[in-house]
PDB file of C-alpha atoms in Angstrom:
ATOM      1  CA  MET A   1     -31.843 -20.594   9.854  1.00  0.00           C
ATOM      2  CA  SER A   2     -33.231 -18.157  12.429  1.00  0.00           C
ATOM      3  CA  VAL A   3     -35.963 -20.616  13.493  1.00  0.00           C
ATOM      4  CA  LYS A   4     -33.334 -23.323  14.044  1.00  0.00           C
ATOM      5  CA  LYS A   5     -31.224 -21.065  16.233  1.00  0.00           C
ATOM      6  CA  HIS A   6     -34.156 -20.722  18.638  1.00  0.00           C
ATOM      7  CA  ASN A   7     -34.855 -24.434  18.683  1.00  0.00           C
ATOM      8  CA  LEU A   8     -33.623 -26.138  21.842  1.00  0.00           C
ATOM      9  CA  THR A   9     -33.087 -29.408  19.977  1.00  0.00           C
ATOM     10  CA  TRP A  10     -30.686 -27.660  17.590  1.00  0.00           C
ATOM     11  CA  PHE A  11     -28.767 -26.097  20.481  1.00  0.00           C
ATOM     12  CA  PHE A  12     -28.578 -29.415  22.313  1.00  0.00           C
ATOM     13  CA  LEU A  13     -27.256 -31.226  19.230  1.00  0.00           C
ATOM     14  CA  LYS A  14     -24.708 -28.505  18.589  1.00  0.00           C
ATOM     15  CA  TRP A  15     -23.545 -28.647  22.209  1.00  0.00           C
ATOM     16  CA  ARG A  16     -23.351 -32.451  22.110  1.00  0.00           C
ATOM     17  CA  ALA A  17     -21.308 -32.460  18.888  1.00  0.00           C
ATOM     18  CA  SER A  18     -19.002 -29.794  20.311  1.00  0.00           C
ATOM     19  CA  ALA A  19     -18.447 -31.872  23.439  1.00  0.00           C
ATOM     20  CA  PHE A  20     -17.497 -34.902  21.340  1.00  0.00           C
ATOM     21  CA  ILE A  21     -15.067 -32.756  19.336  1.00  0.00           C
ATOM     22  CA  VAL A  22     -13.426 -31.434  22.508  1.00  0.00           C
ATOM     23  CA  LEU A  23     -13.066 -35.012  23.745  1.00  0.00           C
ATOM     24  CA  GLY A  24     -11.477 -36.050  20.450  1.00  0.00           C
ATOM     25  CA  MET A  25     -14.407 -38.271  19.542  1.00  0.00           C
ATOM     26  CA  LYS A  26     -14.799 -37.149  15.948  1.00  0.00           C
ATOM     27  CA  SER A  27     -16.834 -40.075  14.653  1.00  0.00           C
ATOM     28  CA  GLN A  28     -19.401 -39.548  17.417  1.00  0.00           C
ATOM     29  CA  ALA A  29     -19.499 -35.821  16.633  1.00  0.00           C
ATOM     30  CA  MET A  30     -20.107 -36.636  12.980  1.00  0.00           C
ATOM     31  CA  GLU A  31     -23.010 -38.889  13.968  1.00  0.00           C
ATOM     32  CA  VAL A  32     -24.537 -36.005  15.903  1.00  0.00           C
ATOM     33  CA  PHE A  33     -24.138 -33.676  12.924  1.00  0.00           C
ATOM     34  CA  GLU A  34     -25.891 -36.314  10.805  1.00  0.00           C
ATOM     35  CA  GLN A  35     -28.713 -36.391  13.387  1.00  0.00           C
ATOM     36  CA  MET A  36     -28.871 -32.614  13.198  1.00  0.00           C
ATOM     37  CA  LEU A  37     -29.236 -32.819   9.412  1.00  0.00           C
ATOM     38  CA  GLN A  38     -32.065 -35.334   9.742  1.00  0.00           C
ATOM     39  CA  GLN A  39     -34.022 -32.750  11.713  1.00  0.00           C
ATOM     40  CA  PHE A  40     -32.685 -29.631   9.956  1.00  0.00           C
ATOM     41  CA  PRO A  41     -31.768 -30.789   6.407  1.00  0.00           C
ATOM     42  CA  ASN A  42     -30.216 -27.526   5.181  1.00  0.00           C
ATOM     43  CA  ASP A  43     -28.392 -26.499   8.317  1.00  0.00           C
ATOM     44  CA  ALA A  44     -25.229 -24.761   7.163  1.00  0.00           C
ATOM     45  CA  TYR A  45     -23.500 -25.252  10.509  1.00  0.00           C
ATOM     46  CA  ALA A  46     -23.961 -29.035  10.445  1.00  0.00           C
ATOM     47  CA  ILE A  47     -23.034 -29.387   6.766  1.00  0.00           C
ATOM     48  CA  GLY A  48     -19.947 -27.204   7.173  1.00  0.00           C
ATOM     49  CA  SER A  49     -18.885 -29.041  10.309  1.00  0.00           C
ATOM     50  CA  LEU A  50     -19.201 -32.390   8.545  1.00  0.00           C
ATOM     51  CA  ALA A  51     -17.197 -31.081   5.581  1.00  0.00           C
ATOM     52  CA  PHE A  52     -14.451 -29.823   7.875  1.00  0.00           C
ATOM     53  CA  MET A  53     -14.290 -33.052   9.846  1.00  0.00           C
ATOM     54  CA  LYS A  54     -14.270 -35.196   6.718  1.00  0.00           C
ATOM     55  CA  THR A  55     -11.352 -33.113   5.449  1.00  0.00           C
ATOM     56  CA  GLU A  56      -9.482 -33.693   8.706  1.00  0.00           C
ATOM     57  CA  LEU A  57     -10.154 -37.425   8.503  1.00  0.00           C
ATOM     58  CA  GLY A  58      -8.964 -37.651   4.895  1.00  0.00           C
ATOM     59  CA  ASP A  59     -12.373 -38.137   3.269  1.00  0.00           C
ATOM     60  CA  LYS A  60     -11.798 -35.431   0.685  1.00  0.00           C
ATOM     61  CA  GLU A  61     -14.464 -36.674  -1.730  1.00  0.00           C
ATOM     62  CA  GLY A  62     -17.028 -36.645   1.071  1.00  0.00           C
ATOM     63  CA  ALA A  63     -15.914 -33.177   2.111  1.00  0.00           C
ATOM     64  CA  ILE A  64     -16.217 -31.931  -1.469  1.00  0.00           C
ATOM     65  CA  ALA A  65     -19.779 -33.279  -1.623  1.00  0.00           C
ATOM     66  CA  ASP A  66     -20.638 -31.443   1.602  1.00  0.00           C
ATOM     67  CA  TYR A  67     -19.016 -28.187   0.465  1.00  0.00           C
ATOM     68  CA  LYS A  68     -20.929 -28.436  -2.839  1.00  0.00           C
ATOM     69  CA  ARG A  69     -24.108 -28.880  -0.834  1.00  0.00           C
ATOM     70  CA  LEU A  70     -23.203 -25.778   1.176  1.00  0.00           C
ATOM     71  CA  THR A  71     -22.736 -23.718  -1.982  1.00  0.00           C
ATOM     72  CA  LEU A  72     -26.392 -24.309  -2.836  1.00  0.00           C
ATOM     73  CA  LEU A  73     -27.564 -22.571   0.333  1.00  0.00           C
ATOM     74  CA  SER A  74     -28.385 -18.876   0.344  1.00  0.00           C
ATOM     75  CA  GLU A  75     -25.926 -18.024   3.129  1.00  0.00           C
ATOM     76  CA  VAL A  76     -22.899 -19.499   1.334  1.00  0.00           C
ATOM     77  CA  SER A  77     -19.618 -17.846   2.282  1.00  0.00           C
ATOM     78  CA  ALA A  78     -16.400 -17.092   0.475  1.00  0.00           C
ATOM     79  CA  ALA A  79     -14.668 -19.488   2.865  1.00  0.00           C
ATOM     80  CA  THR A  80     -16.947 -22.317   1.735  1.00  0.00           C
ATOM     81  CA  TRP A  81     -16.014 -21.728  -1.901  1.00  0.00           C
ATOM     82  CA  TYR A  82     -12.324 -21.440  -0.966  1.00  0.00           C
ATOM     83  CA  ASN A  83     -12.394 -24.718   0.992  1.00  0.00           C
ATOM     84  CA  LEU A  84     -14.147 -26.439  -1.885  1.00  0.00           C
ATOM     85  CA  GLY A  85     -11.580 -25.106  -4.360  1.00  0.00           C
ATOM     86  CA  PHE A  86      -8.689 -26.153  -2.143  1.00  0.00           C
ATOM     87  CA  LEU A  87      -9.938 -29.747  -1.992  1.00  0.00           C
ATOM     88  CA  GLN A  88     -10.766 -29.847  -5.693  1.00  0.00           C
ATOM     89  CA  GLU A  89      -7.288 -28.622  -6.558  1.00  0.00           C
ATOM     90  CA  GLU A  90      -5.738 -31.169  -4.231  1.00  0.00           C
ATOM     91  CA  LEU A  91      -7.646 -33.961  -6.002  1.00  0.00           C
ATOM     92  CA  GLY A  92      -6.669 -32.715  -9.461  1.00  0.00           C
ATOM     93  CA  GLN A  93     -10.056 -31.210 -10.284  1.00  0.00           C
ATOM     94  CA  VAL A  94      -8.306 -28.046 -11.419  1.00  0.00           C
ATOM     95  CA  GLN A  95     -11.020 -26.517 -13.607  1.00  0.00           C
ATOM     96  CA  ASP A  96     -13.573 -27.014 -10.850  1.00  0.00           C
ATOM     97  CA  ALA A  97     -11.103 -25.490  -8.397  1.00  0.00           C
ATOM     98  CA  GLU A  98     -10.682 -22.450 -10.632  1.00  0.00           C
ATOM     99  CA  HIS A  99     -14.456 -21.963 -10.637  1.00  0.00           C
ATOM    100  CA  SER A 100     -14.645 -22.318  -6.837  1.00  0.00           C
ATOM    101  CA  PHE A 101     -11.829 -19.849  -6.225  1.00  0.00           C
ATOM    102  CA  ARG A 102     -13.479 -17.346  -8.573  1.00  0.00           C
ATOM    103  CA  GLN A 103     -16.753 -17.746  -6.666  1.00  0.00           C
ATOM    104  CA  ALA A 104     -14.908 -17.103  -3.389  1.00  0.00           C
ATOM    105  CA  ILE A 105     -13.381 -13.962  -4.866  1.00  0.00           C
ATOM    106  CA  LYS A 106     -16.803 -12.761  -6.062  1.00  0.00           C
ATOM    107  CA  LEU A 107     -18.028 -12.962  -2.482  1.00  0.00           C
ATOM    108  CA  ASN A 108     -14.879 -11.494  -0.930  1.00  0.00           C
ATOM    109  CA  GLU A 109     -12.284 -10.036  -3.249  1.00  0.00           C
ATOM    110  CA  LYS A 110      -9.984  -9.464  -0.263  1.00  0.00           C
ATOM    111  CA  LEU A 111      -9.691 -13.184   0.484  1.00  0.00           C
ATOM    112  CA  ASP A 112      -5.986 -13.509  -0.282  1.00  0.00           C
ATOM    113  CA  LEU A 113      -5.998 -17.304  -0.035  1.00  0.00           C
ATOM    114  CA  ALA A 114      -8.563 -17.516  -2.837  1.00  0.00           C
ATOM    115  CA  TRP A 115      -6.329 -15.400  -5.085  1.00  0.00           C
ATOM    116  CA  TYR A 116      -3.396 -17.677  -4.277  1.00  0.00           C
ATOM    117  CA  GLY A 117      -5.444 -20.813  -4.956  1.00  0.00           C
ATOM    118  CA  LEU A 118      -6.669 -19.312  -8.210  1.00  0.00           C
ATOM    119  CA  GLY A 119      -3.067 -18.569  -9.195  1.00  0.00           C
ATOM    120  CA  LEU A 120      -2.027 -22.160  -8.529  1.00  0.00           C
ATOM    121  CA  ALA A 121      -4.975 -23.523 -10.506  1.00  0.00           C
ATOM    122  CA  LEU A 122      -4.170 -21.239 -13.432  1.00  0.00           C
ATOM    123  CA  ILE A 123      -0.526 -22.356 -13.359  1.00  0.00           C
ATOM    124  CA  GLN A 124      -1.690 -25.964 -13.638  1.00  0.00           C
ATOM    125  CA  LEU A 125      -3.931 -24.959 -16.531  1.00  0.00           C
ATOM    126  CA  GLN A 126      -0.911 -23.223 -18.094  1.00  0.00           C
ATOM    127  CA  ARG A 127      -2.713 -19.887 -18.229  1.00  0.00           C
ATOM    128  CA  PHE A 128       0.302 -17.972 -16.993  1.00  0.00           C
ATOM    129  CA  ASP A 129      -0.808 -14.404 -17.751  1.00  0.00           C
ATOM    130  CA  GLU A 130      -3.916 -14.924 -15.639  1.00  0.00           C
ATOM    131  CA  ALA A 131      -1.864 -16.704 -12.968  1.00  0.00           C
ATOM    132  CA  ILE A 132       0.484 -13.739 -12.719  1.00  0.00           C
ATOM    133  CA  LYS A 133      -2.473 -11.379 -12.192  1.00  0.00           C
ATOM    134  CA  ALA A 134      -3.969 -13.608  -9.495  1.00  0.00           C
ATOM    135  CA  LEU A 135      -0.646 -14.041  -7.689  1.00  0.00           C
ATOM    136  CA  LYS A 136       0.067 -10.311  -7.864  1.00  0.00           C
ATOM    137  CA  LYS A 137      -3.335  -9.645  -6.304  1.00  0.00           C
ATOM    138  CA  ASN A 138      -2.419 -12.124  -3.557  1.00  0.00           C
ATOM    139  CA  THR A 139       0.885 -10.332  -2.909  1.00  0.00           C
ATOM    140  CA  THR A 140      -0.944  -7.009  -2.752  1.00  0.00           C
ATOM    141  CA  LEU A 141      -3.325  -8.374  -0.134  1.00  0.00           C
ATOM    142  CA  GLN A 142      -0.648 -10.381   1.692  1.00  0.00           C
ATOM    143  CA  PRO A 143       2.717  -8.725   0.938  1.00  0.00           C
ATOM    144  CA  MET A 144       4.706 -10.589   3.579  1.00  0.00           C
ATOM    145  CA  SER A 145       3.646 -14.089   2.588  1.00  0.00           C
ATOM    146  CA  PRO A 146       6.402 -15.714   0.530  1.00  0.00           C
ATOM    147  CA  TYR A 147       4.321 -18.352  -1.255  1.00  0.00           C
ATOM    148  CA  ALA A 148       2.832 -16.243  -4.052  1.00  0.00           C
ATOM    149  CA  TRP A 149       6.156 -14.454  -4.510  1.00  0.00           C
ATOM    150  CA  TYR A 150       7.819 -17.845  -4.911  1.00  0.00           C
ATOM    151  CA  GLN A 151       5.279 -18.965  -7.524  1.00  0.00           C
ATOM    152  CA  LEU A 152       5.634 -15.670  -9.405  1.00  0.00           C
ATOM    153  CA  ALA A 153       9.399 -16.075  -9.562  1.00  0.00           C
ATOM    154  CA  LYS A 154       9.016 -19.619 -10.905  1.00  0.00           C
ATOM    155  CA  ILE A 155       6.669 -18.370 -13.647  1.00  0.00           C
ATOM    156  CA  TYR A 156       9.105 -15.625 -14.599  1.00  0.00           C
ATOM    157  CA  VAL A 157      11.940 -18.138 -14.865  1.00  0.00           C
ATOM    158  CA  GLU A 158       9.754 -20.413 -17.032  1.00  0.00           C
ATOM    159  CA  ARG A 159       8.904 -17.454 -19.259  1.00  0.00           C
ATOM    160  CA  ASN A 160      12.567 -16.499 -19.589  1.00  0.00           C
ATOM    161  CA  GLN A 161      12.193 -13.293 -17.583  1.00  0.00           C
ATOM    162  CA  PRO A 162      15.136 -13.668 -15.172  1.00  0.00           C
ATOM    163  CA  ASP A 163      15.200  -9.970 -14.275  1.00  0.00           C
ATOM    164  CA  GLU A 164      11.678 -10.163 -12.863  1.00  0.00           C
ATOM    165  CA  ALA A 165      12.556 -13.321 -10.921  1.00  0.00           C
ATOM    166  CA  SER A 166      15.709 -11.660  -9.554  1.00  0.00           C
ATOM    167  CA  LYS A 167      13.638  -8.722  -8.316  1.00  0.00           C
ATOM    168  CA  ILE A 168      11.459 -11.132  -6.402  1.00  0.00           C
ATOM    169  CA  ILE A 169      14.485 -12.896  -4.916  1.00  0.00           C
ATOM    170  CA  HIS A 170      15.817  -9.518  -3.796  1.00  0.00           C
ATOM    171  CA  HIS A 171      12.419  -8.667  -2.308  1.00  0.00           C
ATOM    172  CA  LEU A 172      12.216 -11.994  -0.468  1.00  0.00           C
ATOM    173  CA  LYS A 173      15.679 -11.464   1.049  1.00  0.00           C
ATOM    174  CA  GLN A 174      14.179  -8.569   3.003  1.00  0.00           C
ATOM    175  CA  PHE A 175      11.750 -10.732   4.985  1.00  0.00           C
ATOM    176  CA  GLU A 176      12.085 -14.418   3.984  1.00  0.00           C
ATOM    177  CA  PRO A 177      15.759 -15.144   3.310  1.00  0.00           C
ATOM    178  CA  LYS A 178      15.205 -18.921   3.322  1.00  0.00           C
ATOM    179  CA  PHE A 179      12.748 -18.651   0.426  1.00  0.00           C
ATOM    180  CA  ALA A 180      15.127 -16.322  -1.403  1.00  0.00           C
ATOM    181  CA  LYS A 181      18.003 -18.757  -0.950  1.00  0.00           C
ATOM    182  CA  GLN A 182      15.852 -21.666  -2.145  1.00  0.00           C
ATOM    183  CA  LEU A 183      14.879 -19.722  -5.270  1.00  0.00           C
ATOM    184  CA  GLU A 184      18.528 -18.858  -5.925  1.00  0.00           C
ATOM    185  CA  GLN A 185      19.433 -22.529  -5.681  1.00  0.00           C
ATOM    186  CA  GLU A 186      16.556 -23.676  -7.880  1.00  0.00           C
ATOM    187  CA  THR A 187      16.958 -21.018 -10.552  1.00  0.00           C
ATOM    188  CA  GLY A 188      20.662 -20.220 -10.490  1.00  0.00           C
ATOM    189  CA  LEU A 189      19.752 -16.538 -10.200  1.00  0.00           C
ATOM    190  CA  THR A 190      20.994 -14.076  -7.622  1.00  0.00           C
ATOM    191  CA  ALA A 191      19.725 -10.739  -6.477  1.00  0.00           C
TER     192      ALA A 191
END
């Protein structure tokens, strides 16, 4: 990658793609990223940019293919694995998503979104004990985000642990009263 960064052609292509993005010309930007990959086949910037743009344009399968390609590079990031897992989960590839979220966590165990994604995947796989651990880790890293708290409460209700769910509703009332009210309505519990 360091050789590419010093290559004027690489800089020009990056600048050109960026200009197209700023102008809202995404298909032209994607063509430039493809040109970049013809000259620099394993360029993480170009592959990641294509994956992101394909996601924005609704080509989730294409984005997944690009993110998978990125994971094969030595400079793969936790964010790459998270993005891959997010798309896999969205397309119902839940076991693959679990693997991707776990890879993201290996690279950055403080990536709260990966813990949340892992929790959601584990819920879908009906591995609730593991889901609870993942969601609790998310709430430790991101205590003011209501989403993992909400999912935890739903698991506790499913597992016939209304006291635990009520504690979460009470907790949510402190900073997200709308979520707390929604949980009360959905579960019939109060805090």
